[in-house]
Short mmCIF file of C-alpha atoms and ligand atoms in Angstrom, two decimals:
data_model
loop_
_atom_site.label_atom_id
_atom_site.label_comp_id
_atom_site.label_asym_id
_atom_site.label_seq_id
_atom_site.Cartn_x
_atom_site.Cartn_y
_atom_site.Cartn_z
CA MET A 300 -12.02 -20.38 -36.17
CA LEU A 301 -9.76 -18.82 -38.56
CA PHE A 302 -6.19 -17.70 -38.32
CA PHE A 303 -3.93 -16.05 -40.89
CA LYS A 304 -0.84 -17.54 -42.28
CA LYS A 305 -0.56 -15.14 -45.26
CA LYS A 306 -1.64 -11.60 -45.69
CA THR A 307 -4.94 -11.19 -47.27
CA THR A 308 -5.86 -8.16 -49.33
CA PRO A 309 -7.36 -5.39 -47.10
CA VAL A 310 -11.05 -4.57 -47.84
CA PRO A 311 -11.76 -0.84 -48.60
CA LEU A 312 -13.04 1.25 -45.73
CA GLU A 313 -16.54 1.65 -47.11
CA GLU A 314 -16.98 -2.10 -47.63
CA ARG A 315 -16.03 -3.03 -44.14
CA LEU A 316 -18.48 -4.22 -41.42
CA VAL A 317 -16.97 -2.87 -38.35
CA PRO A 318 -17.85 -4.62 -35.15
CA GLN A 319 -19.53 -2.33 -32.59
CA ASN A 320 -17.85 -3.89 -29.65
CA LEU A 321 -14.29 -5.14 -30.11
CA GLY A 322 -11.83 -6.92 -27.63
CA ILE A 323 -8.26 -7.13 -28.10
CA ILE A 324 -5.75 -9.52 -26.31
CA MET A 325 -2.50 -7.60 -26.82
CA ASP A 326 -0.33 -10.65 -26.88
CA GLY A 327 3.33 -11.36 -27.88
CA ASN A 328 5.30 -8.51 -26.45
CA GLY A 329 7.69 -10.76 -24.75
CA ARG A 330 8.47 -12.96 -27.95
CA TRP A 331 8.67 -9.85 -30.02
CA ALA A 332 11.59 -8.61 -27.78
CA ARG A 333 13.34 -12.00 -27.61
CA LYS A 334 13.37 -12.35 -31.23
CA ARG A 335 15.40 -9.19 -31.19
CA GLY A 336 17.74 -10.17 -28.47
CA LEU A 337 16.18 -7.62 -26.26
CA PRO A 338 14.73 -7.95 -22.72
CA ARG A 339 10.94 -8.78 -22.50
CA GLN A 340 10.26 -5.25 -21.19
CA ALA A 341 11.27 -3.77 -24.45
CA GLY A 342 8.45 -5.56 -26.06
CA HIS A 343 6.01 -3.97 -23.67
CA VAL A 344 7.44 -0.51 -24.41
CA THR A 345 6.78 -1.04 -28.16
CA GLY A 346 3.46 -2.85 -27.37
CA ALA A 347 2.30 0.33 -25.46
CA GLN A 348 2.98 2.49 -28.64
CA THR A 349 1.02 0.03 -30.68
CA PHE A 350 -1.73 0.28 -28.15
CA ARG A 351 -1.92 4.14 -28.69
CA LYS A 352 -1.82 3.91 -32.45
CA ILE A 353 -4.58 1.16 -32.73
CA THR A 354 -6.82 2.74 -30.10
CA LYS A 355 -6.99 5.94 -32.17
CA TYR A 356 -7.61 3.94 -35.36
CA CYS A 357 -10.46 1.97 -33.83
CA GLU A 358 -12.11 5.33 -32.89
CA ARG A 359 -11.71 6.59 -36.40
CA CYS A 360 -13.12 3.33 -37.93
CA GLY A 361 -16.36 3.80 -35.90
CA ILE A 362 -15.97 1.16 -33.12
CA ARG A 363 -18.21 2.08 -30.28
CA TYR A 364 -16.48 -0.11 -27.55
CA LEU A 365 -12.96 -1.21 -27.41
CA THR A 366 -11.65 -3.32 -24.57
CA VAL A 367 -7.78 -4.09 -24.45
CA TYR A 368 -6.35 -6.57 -22.12
CA ALA A 369 -3.33 -4.83 -20.58
CA PHE A 370 -2.56 -6.98 -17.43
CA SER A 371 -4.44 -10.07 -16.19
CA THR A 372 -5.19 -11.23 -12.67
CA GLU A 373 -2.75 -14.07 -13.58
CA ASN A 374 0.15 -11.76 -14.86
CA TRP A 375 1.39 -11.29 -11.22
CA LYS A 376 2.86 -14.66 -11.60
CA ARG A 377 5.65 -12.99 -13.83
CA PRO A 378 9.06 -12.26 -12.36
CA GLN A 379 8.83 -9.29 -10.10
CA GLU A 380 11.22 -7.22 -12.44
CA GLU A 381 8.76 -7.71 -15.51
CA VAL A 382 5.59 -6.71 -13.29
CA ASP A 383 7.50 -3.67 -11.98
CA ALA A 384 8.31 -2.57 -15.51
CA ILE A 385 4.77 -3.12 -16.70
CA MET A 386 3.50 -1.06 -13.84
CA ASN A 387 6.15 1.74 -14.44
CA LEU A 388 5.14 1.83 -18.24
CA LEU A 389 1.44 2.15 -17.26
CA HIS A 390 2.33 4.92 -14.86
CA GLN A 391 4.18 6.75 -17.58
CA TYR A 392 1.55 5.91 -20.27
CA LEU A 393 -1.15 7.26 -17.89
CA ARG A 394 0.47 10.52 -17.38
CA GLU A 395 1.13 11.09 -21.06
CA SER A 396 -2.28 9.94 -22.20
CA LEU A 397 -4.12 12.21 -19.92
CA ALA A 398 -3.04 14.93 -22.39
CA ASP A 399 -3.31 12.61 -25.44
CA PHE A 400 -6.93 11.54 -24.65
CA GLN A 401 -8.01 15.11 -24.27
CA LYS A 402 -7.45 15.60 -28.13
CA GLU A 403 -9.45 12.38 -28.98
CA ASN A 404 -13.10 11.76 -28.60
CA ILE A 405 -12.48 8.72 -26.49
CA ARG A 406 -14.12 7.92 -23.01
CA VAL A 407 -11.63 5.90 -20.90
CA ARG A 408 -12.70 3.38 -18.35
CA PHE A 409 -10.71 0.73 -16.34
CA ILE A 410 -11.90 -2.59 -15.73
CA GLY A 411 -10.60 -5.01 -13.13
CA ASP A 412 -9.76 -5.04 -9.47
CA ARG A 413 -7.91 -1.85 -8.45
CA ALA A 414 -7.39 -2.68 -4.85
CA PRO A 415 -3.79 -4.27 -5.38
CA LEU A 416 -2.52 -1.47 -7.63
CA ALA A 417 -0.41 1.32 -6.39
CA GLU A 418 -2.06 4.54 -4.99
CA ASP A 419 -0.46 6.70 -7.48
CA ILE A 420 -1.57 4.53 -10.51
CA ARG A 421 -5.26 4.38 -8.93
CA GLN A 422 -5.24 8.11 -8.74
CA LEU A 423 -4.03 8.58 -12.48
CA MET A 424 -6.73 5.97 -13.59
CA GLU A 425 -9.49 8.03 -11.79
CA GLU A 426 -8.17 11.24 -13.45
CA ALA A 427 -8.24 9.57 -16.79
CA GLU A 428 -11.82 8.44 -16.21
CA GLU A 429 -13.00 11.75 -14.92
CA SER A 430 -11.45 13.97 -17.54
CA THR A 431 -12.85 11.80 -20.31
CA ALA A 432 -16.30 11.08 -18.82
CA HIS A 433 -18.07 13.61 -21.06
CA LYS A 434 -16.68 12.27 -24.35
CA GLU A 435 -19.19 10.93 -26.72
CA GLY A 436 -17.03 8.89 -29.10
CA MET A 437 -15.65 5.42 -28.44
CA THR A 438 -15.63 3.94 -24.97
CA LEU A 439 -12.16 2.43 -24.26
CA ASN A 440 -12.18 -0.24 -21.51
CA ILE A 441 -8.51 -0.85 -20.20
CA ALA A 442 -8.44 -4.19 -18.48
CA LEU A 443 -5.94 -4.03 -15.85
CA ASN A 444 -5.68 -6.62 -13.20
CA TYR A 445 -8.67 -7.97 -14.93
CA GLY A 446 -9.83 -11.63 -14.99
CA GLY A 447 -13.33 -12.75 -16.23
CA GLN A 448 -13.72 -15.20 -13.28
CA GLN A 449 -12.76 -12.49 -10.81
CA GLU A 450 -15.25 -10.21 -12.35
CA ILE A 451 -18.15 -12.66 -12.38
CA THR A 452 -17.34 -13.79 -8.78
CA ALA A 453 -17.29 -10.17 -7.61
CA ALA A 454 -20.67 -9.45 -9.35
CA ALA A 455 -22.30 -12.59 -7.83
CA ARG A 456 -20.95 -11.50 -4.42
CA ARG A 457 -22.37 -7.94 -4.90
CA LEU A 458 -25.92 -9.49 -5.64
CA ALA A 459 -25.65 -11.87 -2.65
CA GLU A 460 -24.99 -8.88 -0.49
CA ARG A 461 -27.91 -6.81 -1.85
CA VAL A 462 -30.15 -10.18 -1.13
CA GLN A 463 -28.80 -10.25 2.47
CA ALA A 464 -29.55 -6.58 2.96
CA GLY A 465 -33.19 -7.23 1.86
CA GLU A 466 -32.82 -4.87 -1.24
CA ILE A 467 -33.62 -7.75 -3.66
CA THR A 468 -34.71 -11.44 -3.59
CA PRO A 469 -32.98 -14.41 -5.06
CA ALA A 470 -35.46 -14.28 -7.87
CA ASP A 471 -33.90 -10.94 -8.86
CA VAL A 472 -30.57 -12.53 -9.66
CA THR A 473 -31.14 -12.76 -13.40
CA GLU A 474 -28.81 -12.54 -16.42
CA GLU A 475 -29.72 -9.06 -16.70
CA SER A 476 -28.91 -8.16 -13.01
CA LEU A 477 -25.78 -10.14 -13.08
CA GLN A 478 -24.54 -8.39 -16.24
CA GLN A 479 -25.31 -5.09 -14.69
CA ALA A 480 -23.05 -5.91 -11.78
CA LEU A 481 -19.98 -6.57 -14.16
CA TYR A 482 -17.46 -4.07 -14.71
CA THR A 483 -18.84 -3.56 -18.29
CA GLU A 484 -22.39 -2.82 -16.82
CA ASP A 485 -24.71 -1.79 -19.61
CA GLN A 486 -22.31 -2.03 -22.52
CA PRO A 487 -23.38 -4.41 -25.41
CA PRO A 488 -21.99 -7.81 -25.93
CA VAL A 489 -18.65 -8.28 -27.55
CA ASP A 490 -18.86 -8.79 -31.36
CA LEU A 491 -15.16 -9.75 -32.08
CA ILE A 492 -12.18 -10.85 -30.10
CA LEU A 493 -8.77 -10.48 -31.75
CA ARG A 494 -5.62 -12.19 -30.56
CA PRO A 495 -2.35 -11.93 -32.32
CA SER A 496 0.82 -14.11 -31.43
CA GLY A 497 -0.48 -17.66 -32.17
CA GLU A 498 -2.17 -18.47 -28.91
CA TYR A 499 -5.75 -19.88 -29.30
CA ARG A 500 -7.23 -19.17 -25.96
CA LEU A 501 -9.20 -16.41 -24.06
CA SER A 502 -6.87 -16.37 -21.10
CA ASN A 503 -9.86 -15.30 -18.85
CA PHE A 504 -10.65 -12.21 -20.86
CA LEU A 505 -14.32 -11.16 -21.12
CA ILE A 506 -15.57 -14.58 -20.67
CA TRP A 507 -19.06 -13.50 -19.96
CA GLN A 508 -19.27 -10.78 -22.62
CA SER A 509 -17.88 -13.01 -25.31
CA ALA A 510 -20.47 -15.69 -25.16
CA TYR A 511 -21.47 -14.94 -28.84
CA ALA A 512 -18.21 -13.13 -30.00
CA GLU A 513 -16.52 -14.09 -33.17
CA PHE A 514 -12.73 -14.97 -32.70
CA VAL A 515 -9.98 -14.01 -35.07
CA PHE A 516 -6.60 -15.52 -34.10
CA MET A 517 -3.79 -14.02 -36.08
CA GLU A 518 -0.78 -16.24 -35.79
CA ASP A 519 1.32 -14.39 -38.26
CA ILE A 520 1.84 -11.20 -36.10
CA LEU A 521 2.93 -10.23 -32.52
CA TRP A 522 1.27 -7.37 -30.92
CA PRO A 523 4.19 -4.72 -31.16
CA ASP A 524 4.20 -5.15 -34.94
CA PHE A 525 0.32 -4.84 -35.18
CA LYS A 526 -0.75 -2.14 -37.70
CA GLU A 527 -3.89 -0.65 -39.07
CA SER A 528 -3.91 -2.93 -42.08
CA ASP A 529 -4.04 -5.94 -39.69
CA LEU A 530 -6.95 -4.61 -37.95
CA GLU A 531 -8.70 -4.13 -41.51
CA ARG A 532 -7.83 -7.88 -42.16
CA ALA A 533 -9.64 -8.84 -38.98
CA PHE A 534 -12.52 -6.61 -39.97
CA ALA A 535 -12.74 -8.20 -43.27
CA GLU A 536 -12.87 -11.67 -41.77
CA PHE A 537 -15.46 -10.66 -39.26
CA ALA A 538 -17.62 -9.27 -42.11
CA ARG A 539 -17.60 -12.75 -43.78
CA ARG A 540 -18.85 -14.51 -40.64
CA ASN A 541 -22.42 -15.73 -40.41
CA ARG A 542 -23.48 -14.94 -36.91
CA ARG A 543 -26.69 -16.86 -35.87
CA PHE A 544 -26.87 -16.48 -32.17
CA GLY A 545 -28.55 -19.91 -31.78
CA GLY A 546 -31.13 -19.16 -34.52
CA VAL A 547 -31.18 -20.39 -38.04
C1 IPE B 614 1.30 -9.44 -23.59
O1 IPE B 614 2.50 -9.89 -24.07
C2 IPE B 614 1.50 -8.24 -22.58
C3 IPE B 614 1.14 -8.73 -21.20
C4 IPE B 614 0.69 -9.88 -20.88
C5 IPE B 614 1.28 -7.72 -20.21
P1 IPE B 614 3.21 -11.18 -23.30
O2 IPE B 614 4.23 -10.40 -22.37
O3 IPE B 614 2.38 -12.06 -22.87
O4 IPE B 614 4.13 -11.59 -24.48
P2 IPE B 614 4.47 -13.16 -24.83
O5 IPE B 614 3.26 -13.93 -24.94
O6 IPE B 614 5.36 -13.75 -23.61
O7 IPE B 614 5.25 -13.11 -26.01
C1 IPE B 615 -3.13 -12.54 -21.62
O1 IPE B 615 -1.93 -12.94 -22.23
C2 IPE B 615 -3.09 -11.25 -20.94
C3 IPE B 615 -2.68 -10.15 -21.62
C4 IPE B 615 -2.52 -9.98 -22.92
C5 IPE B 615 -2.61 -8.87 -20.87
P1 IPE B 615 -1.01 -13.90 -21.40
O2 IPE B 615 0.17 -13.97 -22.24
O3 IPE B 615 -0.88 -13.56 -19.97
O4 IPE B 615 -1.82 -15.29 -21.56
P2 IPE B 615 -1.35 -16.75 -21.44
O5 IPE B 615 -0.44 -17.01 -20.32
O6 IPE B 615 -0.44 -17.08 -22.67
O7 IPE B 615 -2.61 -17.58 -21.60
MG1 MG B 616 1.58 -13.73 -23.69
#
């Protein structure tokens, strides 16, 4: 486990080993705003801008899959005012990004339980997915009302229903079939999970997919301040890791 106290020198682009599948826990919006004497919502506004910038940069770096944690199944516990502000921002972001994503070679997918989300937001999510389905560049998974435990439970339930319907037998419940029943389906495992803001936990993010992921916790930065060079520091650290996957 590594965290950054001081900035390290960025590694030149050509020397970087870029992860194929990256997960980002976009954390620290509230603290960023509070430090400036602003309401927490202001942090979400700036955090959303950072998200757009970093997503495009990931595509240019050659990342194949990027999953960003935007709203967890636990985030409903926040004050209603903050939840409403996040949902409004999302609505606005989705409308703007429909045009924005057209210019990029990014395929957008949403992962998480959509049922509790407002109808207009669900509609925009579908539009974003449909209008970018043909893109061949990076796949961007936006985790919205996402929780790893909810995801695995829903996958297990789906397989149980198929057993009950006589389509498969209990022996067909394998790591592969469970993986296929997750929101991320046939995507490869996550290589690297990044979390700014100084929290050292997964907070229910991609718990199945990150079984062998590397973790880089960056305690010296909050998400709204996150820059391309911070991503490069994380890639440089990733390139130094010795991944053994249980072997020698
Ligand atoms: C992450 O920032 C964004 C969401 C969870 C939507 P936070 O809002 O958790 O910011 P902190 O952790 O309170 O600073
Ligand atoms: C995780 O951050 C969720 C998102 C970044 C969307 P939280 O701020 O909700 O996580 P905890 O509560 O600190 O674990
Ligand atoms: Mg937080």
